[in-house]
Amino acid sequence: MIKPVMQIDEGALAACGEFLKAHGLKLLCAESMTAGYLSSLWSLEFHSGDYFLGSLVCYDDQCKTQLLSVPKSKIEKYCAESAVVTLRMLDGLTGESIPKADVLISVTGLAFKTNNPKQKREIGTVYYAFRYKKEKRIYKKQFSGNSGAILIQTCNSIFTDLINWLPMITMVEKKQTNDIAKIG
């Protein structure tokens, strides 16, 4: 059995921070399962003051519905820890009363057993999603270990996947802008 990682991937976190700062991008998060842990890690990154706006911690369903406008019907149908709710949380970060950011992240999942009889997912199932302008990407991951190990693995995975996805998606956007400029 592989022992779960219990250390933050500072290299991936730093790479994300350097990329966000270098490109003048602002970051905003919506956290459920991580309950502010992801935000605390962003705040430890050296350049965070240049790009990190903050995070809405929406651990309870009421916060998801009232702060991020996640339809209660979606939570009831799919459970709070689902791809559908993760994407609705991401969409909620574009609300009028929320600061505007270039890069959005939302995260939900199961770090420990739940009493919800509708929840059929395994402990360690995590969903997170990214948005840059109109481009979105959602991930489903399966982690193991205790709740602390699952949180650390989730954040490390977010940092790694973000630094792999964001440069690729911004390069595509830059190429499209250059192609339009050549035509015009």
mmCIF file of C-alpha atoms in Angstrom:
data_model
loop_
_atom_site.group_PDB
_atom_site.id
_atom_site.type_symbol
_atom_site.label_atom_id
_atom_site.label_comp_id
_atom_site.label_asym_id
_atom_site.label_seq_id
_atom_site.Cartn_x
_atom_site.Cartn_y
_atom_site.Cartn_z
ATOM 1 C CA MET A 1 0.000 0.000 0.000
ATOM 2 C CA ILE A 2 1.272 3.456 -0.920
ATOM 3 C CA LYS A 3 1.475 5.795 2.051
ATOM 4 C CA PRO A 4 -0.430 9.065 1.413
ATOM 5 C CA VAL A 5 1.619 12.238 1.005
ATOM 6 C CA MET A 6 1.596 14.273 4.207
ATOM 7 C CA GLN A 7 3.599 17.277 3.055
ATOM 8 C CA ILE A 8 2.609 20.318 1.005
ATOM 9 C CA ASP A 9 4.159 20.440 -2.462
ATOM 10 C CA GLU A 10 5.829 23.814 -2.005
ATOM 11 C CA GLY A 11 7.356 23.651 -5.482
ATOM 12 C CA ALA A 12 3.964 23.361 -7.201
ATOM 13 C CA LEU A 13 2.492 26.047 -4.931
ATOM 14 C CA ALA A 14 5.405 28.410 -5.731
ATOM 15 C CA ALA A 15 5.115 27.693 -9.463
ATOM 16 C CA CYS A 16 1.419 28.632 -9.343
ATOM 17 C CA GLY A 17 2.175 31.816 -7.441
ATOM 18 C CA GLU A 18 4.950 32.852 -9.783
ATOM 19 C CA PHE A 19 2.761 32.226 -12.840
ATOM 20 C CA LEU A 20 -0.196 34.168 -11.428
ATOM 21 C CA LYS A 21 2.023 37.092 -10.434
ATOM 22 C CA ALA A 22 3.991 37.151 -13.704
ATOM 23 C CA HIS A 23 0.768 37.289 -15.733
ATOM 24 C CA GLY A 24 -0.996 39.811 -13.481
ATOM 25 C CA LEU A 25 -3.818 37.357 -12.718
ATOM 26 C CA LYS A 26 -6.057 37.510 -9.654
ATOM 27 C CA LEU A 27 -7.215 34.332 -7.876
ATOM 28 C CA LEU A 28 -10.434 33.653 -5.948
ATOM 29 C CA CYS A 29 -11.573 30.362 -4.405
ATOM 30 C CA ALA A 30 -14.746 28.726 -3.089
ATOM 31 C CA GLU A 31 -14.021 25.989 -0.585
ATOM 32 C CA SER A 32 -16.277 23.375 0.931
ATOM 33 C CA MET A 33 -14.338 20.292 2.066
ATOM 34 C CA THR A 34 -11.066 22.171 2.525
ATOM 35 C CA ALA A 35 -12.847 24.749 4.746
ATOM 36 C CA GLY A 36 -10.192 27.448 4.354
ATOM 37 C CA TYR A 37 -7.153 25.152 4.338
ATOM 38 C CA LEU A 38 -6.521 25.854 0.650
ATOM 39 C CA SER A 39 -6.649 29.598 1.370
ATOM 40 C CA SER A 40 -4.206 29.308 4.222
ATOM 41 C CA LEU A 41 -1.755 27.577 1.899
ATOM 42 C CA TRP A 42 -2.143 30.228 -0.805
ATOM 43 C CA SER A 43 -1.434 32.873 1.841
ATOM 44 C CA LEU A 44 1.869 31.183 2.669
ATOM 45 C CA GLU A 45 3.107 31.512 -0.902
ATOM 46 C CA PHE A 46 5.643 34.351 -1.220
ATOM 47 C CA HIS A 47 3.797 36.283 -3.977
ATOM 48 C CA SER A 48 0.260 35.736 -2.643
ATOM 49 C CA GLY A 49 -0.245 39.423 -1.858
ATOM 50 C CA ASP A 50 0.077 40.135 -5.582
ATOM 51 C CA TYR A 51 -2.650 37.759 -6.777
ATOM 52 C CA PHE A 52 -4.713 36.109 -4.026
ATOM 53 C CA LEU A 53 -8.015 37.896 -3.388
ATOM 54 C CA GLY A 54 -9.411 35.363 -0.934
ATOM 55 C CA SER A 55 -11.811 32.492 -0.559
ATOM 56 C CA LEU A 56 -15.425 31.918 0.339
ATOM 57 C CA VAL A 57 -15.623 29.015 2.757
ATOM 58 C CA CYS A 58 -18.987 27.397 2.105
ATOM 59 C CA TYR A 59 -18.793 24.278 4.204
ATOM 60 C CA ASP A 60 -22.495 24.243 5.016
ATOM 61 C CA ASP A 61 -25.105 23.894 2.264
ATOM 62 C CA GLN A 62 -26.780 27.110 3.399
ATOM 63 C CA CYS A 63 -23.612 29.052 2.584
ATOM 64 C CA LYS A 64 -23.464 27.424 -0.837
ATOM 65 C CA THR A 65 -27.040 28.448 -1.613
ATOM 66 C CA GLN A 66 -26.961 31.945 -0.090
ATOM 67 C CA LEU A 67 -23.433 33.117 -0.885
ATOM 68 C CA LEU A 68 -22.775 31.328 -4.173
ATOM 69 C CA SER A 69 -26.352 30.913 -5.454
ATOM 70 C CA VAL A 70 -26.026 27.135 -5.770
ATOM 71 C CA PRO A 71 -29.592 25.888 -6.338
ATOM 72 C CA LYS A 72 -30.800 23.880 -3.338
ATOM 73 C CA SER A 73 -32.389 21.451 -5.813
ATOM 74 C CA LYS A 74 -28.921 20.614 -7.206
ATOM 75 C CA ILE A 75 -27.576 19.889 -3.719
ATOM 76 C CA GLU A 76 -30.590 17.706 -2.909
ATOM 77 C CA LYS A 77 -30.391 15.797 -6.190
ATOM 78 C CA TYR A 78 -26.615 15.323 -6.521
ATOM 79 C CA CYS A 79 -25.294 15.892 -2.941
ATOM 80 C CA ALA A 80 -23.074 18.760 -1.861
ATOM 81 C CA GLU A 81 -19.979 16.715 -2.682
ATOM 82 C CA SER A 82 -20.568 16.306 -6.415
ATOM 83 C CA ALA A 83 -19.302 17.544 -9.762
ATOM 84 C CA VAL A 84 -22.548 19.450 -10.344
ATOM 85 C CA VAL A 85 -22.329 21.381 -7.074
ATOM 86 C CA THR A 86 -18.603 22.027 -7.570
ATOM 87 C CA LEU A 87 -19.340 23.631 -10.947
ATOM 88 C CA ARG A 88 -22.254 25.667 -9.525
ATOM 89 C CA MET A 89 -19.926 26.930 -6.770
ATOM 90 C CA LEU A 90 -17.442 27.952 -9.454
ATOM 91 C CA ASP A 91 -20.207 29.824 -11.299
ATOM 92 C CA GLY A 92 -21.231 31.484 -8.029
ATOM 93 C CA LEU A 93 -17.808 33.114 -7.781
ATOM 94 C CA THR A 94 -18.841 35.382 -10.661
ATOM 95 C CA GLY A 95 -21.702 36.946 -8.667
ATOM 96 C CA GLU A 96 -22.141 40.717 -8.573
ATOM 97 C CA SER A 97 -21.215 41.118 -4.901
ATOM 98 C CA ILE A 98 -18.029 39.056 -5.225
ATOM 99 C CA PRO A 99 -14.669 40.585 -6.231
ATOM 100 C CA LYS A 100 -13.744 39.995 -9.853
ATOM 101 C CA ALA A 101 -10.901 37.570 -10.435
ATOM 102 C CA ASP A 102 -9.227 36.058 -13.482
ATOM 103 C CA VAL A 103 -8.757 32.558 -12.086
ATOM 104 C CA LEU A 104 -11.426 30.806 -10.035
ATOM 105 C CA ILE A 105 -11.192 27.552 -8.080
ATOM 106 C CA SER A 106 -13.933 25.588 -6.327
ATOM 107 C CA VAL A 107 -13.537 22.388 -4.303
ATOM 108 C CA THR A 108 -15.854 19.853 -2.657
ATOM 109 C CA GLY A 109 -15.381 16.306 -1.453
ATOM 110 C CA LEU A 110 -15.477 13.731 1.303
ATOM 111 C CA ALA A 111 -12.636 13.704 3.797
ATOM 112 C CA PHE A 112 -14.544 11.529 6.271
ATOM 113 C CA LYS A 113 -17.752 9.521 6.612
ATOM 114 C CA THR A 114 -21.027 11.410 6.212
ATOM 115 C CA ASN A 115 -24.489 10.714 7.629
ATOM 116 C CA ASN A 116 -26.147 11.701 4.355
ATOM 117 C CA PRO A 117 -28.000 8.602 3.091
ATOM 118 C CA LYS A 118 -27.898 9.974 -0.481
ATOM 119 C CA GLN A 119 -24.111 10.104 -0.450
ATOM 120 C CA LYS A 120 -22.822 7.025 -2.265
ATOM 121 C CA ARG A 121 -19.284 8.214 -2.967
ATOM 122 C CA GLU A 122 -16.217 6.782 -1.259
ATOM 123 C CA ILE A 123 -14.348 8.689 1.421
ATOM 124 C CA GLY A 124 -11.500 10.485 -0.349
ATOM 125 C CA THR A 125 -13.580 11.382 -3.422
ATOM 126 C CA VAL A 126 -12.819 14.996 -4.298
ATOM 127 C CA TYR A 127 -14.025 17.337 -7.034
ATOM 128 C CA TYR A 128 -12.397 20.615 -7.913
ATOM 129 C CA ALA A 129 -12.836 22.957 -10.821
ATOM 130 C CA PHE A 130 -10.910 25.813 -12.421
ATOM 131 C CA ARG A 131 -12.151 28.707 -14.500
ATOM 132 C CA TYR A 132 -10.147 31.176 -16.542
ATOM 133 C CA LYS A 133 -12.366 33.583 -18.474
ATOM 134 C CA LYS A 134 -14.862 31.291 -20.247
ATOM 135 C CA GLU A 135 -12.739 28.144 -20.012
ATOM 136 C CA LYS A 136 -13.560 25.616 -17.286
ATOM 137 C CA ARG A 137 -12.004 22.350 -16.203
ATOM 138 C CA ILE A 138 -13.280 19.934 -13.556
ATOM 139 C CA TYR A 139 -11.348 17.117 -11.931
ATOM 140 C CA LYS A 140 -12.504 14.084 -9.975
ATOM 141 C CA LYS A 141 -9.856 12.526 -7.755
ATOM 142 C CA GLN A 142 -9.718 9.653 -5.290
ATOM 143 C CA PHE A 143 -7.394 10.058 -2.306
ATOM 144 C CA SER A 144 -6.708 7.855 0.711
ATOM 145 C CA GLY A 145 -5.712 8.182 4.332
ATOM 146 C CA ASN A 146 -7.188 10.126 7.195
ATOM 147 C CA SER A 147 -8.959 13.455 6.697
ATOM 148 C CA GLY A 148 -5.724 15.447 7.083
ATOM 149 C CA ALA A 149 -3.973 13.358 4.440
ATOM 150 C CA ILE A 150 -6.942 13.783 2.094
ATOM 151 C CA LEU A 151 -6.851 17.581 2.531
ATOM 152 C CA ILE A 152 -3.110 17.746 1.849
ATOM 153 C CA GLN A 153 -3.396 15.494 -1.212
ATOM 154 C CA THR A 154 -6.309 17.623 -2.472
ATOM 155 C CA CYS A 155 -4.374 20.879 -2.202
ATOM 156 C CA ASN A 156 -1.241 19.374 -3.769
ATOM 157 C CA SER A 157 -3.324 18.047 -6.628
ATOM 158 C CA ILE A 158 -4.972 21.438 -7.124
ATOM 159 C CA PHE A 159 -1.569 23.154 -7.293
ATOM 160 C CA THR A 160 -0.176 20.581 -9.734
ATOM 161 C CA ASP A 161 -3.221 20.531 -11.998
ATOM 162 C CA LEU A 162 -3.533 24.326 -11.974
ATOM 163 C CA ILE A 163 0.094 24.878 -13.004
ATOM 164 C CA ASN A 164 -0.354 22.314 -15.784
ATOM 165 C CA TRP A 165 -3.707 23.697 -17.026
ATOM 166 C CA LEU A 166 -3.395 27.469 -16.644
ATOM 167 C CA PRO A 167 -0.290 28.066 -18.833
ATOM 168 C CA MET A 168 -1.815 25.865 -21.526
ATOM 169 C CA ILE A 169 -5.168 27.697 -21.523
ATOM 170 C CA THR A 170 -3.599 31.179 -21.412
ATOM 171 C CA MET A 171 -1.305 30.229 -24.323
ATOM 172 C CA VAL A 172 -4.328 29.141 -26.393
ATOM 173 C CA GLU A 173 -6.052 32.451 -25.598
ATOM 174 C CA LYS A 174 -2.936 34.442 -26.528
ATOM 175 C CA LYS A 175 -2.627 32.564 -29.830
ATOM 176 C CA GLN A 176 -6.296 33.242 -30.650
ATOM 177 C CA THR A 177 -5.819 36.944 -29.885
ATOM 178 C CA ASN A 178 -2.717 37.070 -32.106
ATOM 179 C CA ASP A 179 -4.560 35.262 -34.925
ATOM 180 C CA ILE A 180 -7.418 37.780 -34.726
ATOM 181 C CA ALA A 181 -4.938 40.680 -34.775
ATOM 182 C CA LYS A 182 -3.290 39.264 -37.931
ATOM 183 C CA ILE A 183 -6.666 38.999 -39.685
ATOM 184 C CA GLY A 184 -7.777 42.494 -38.660
#
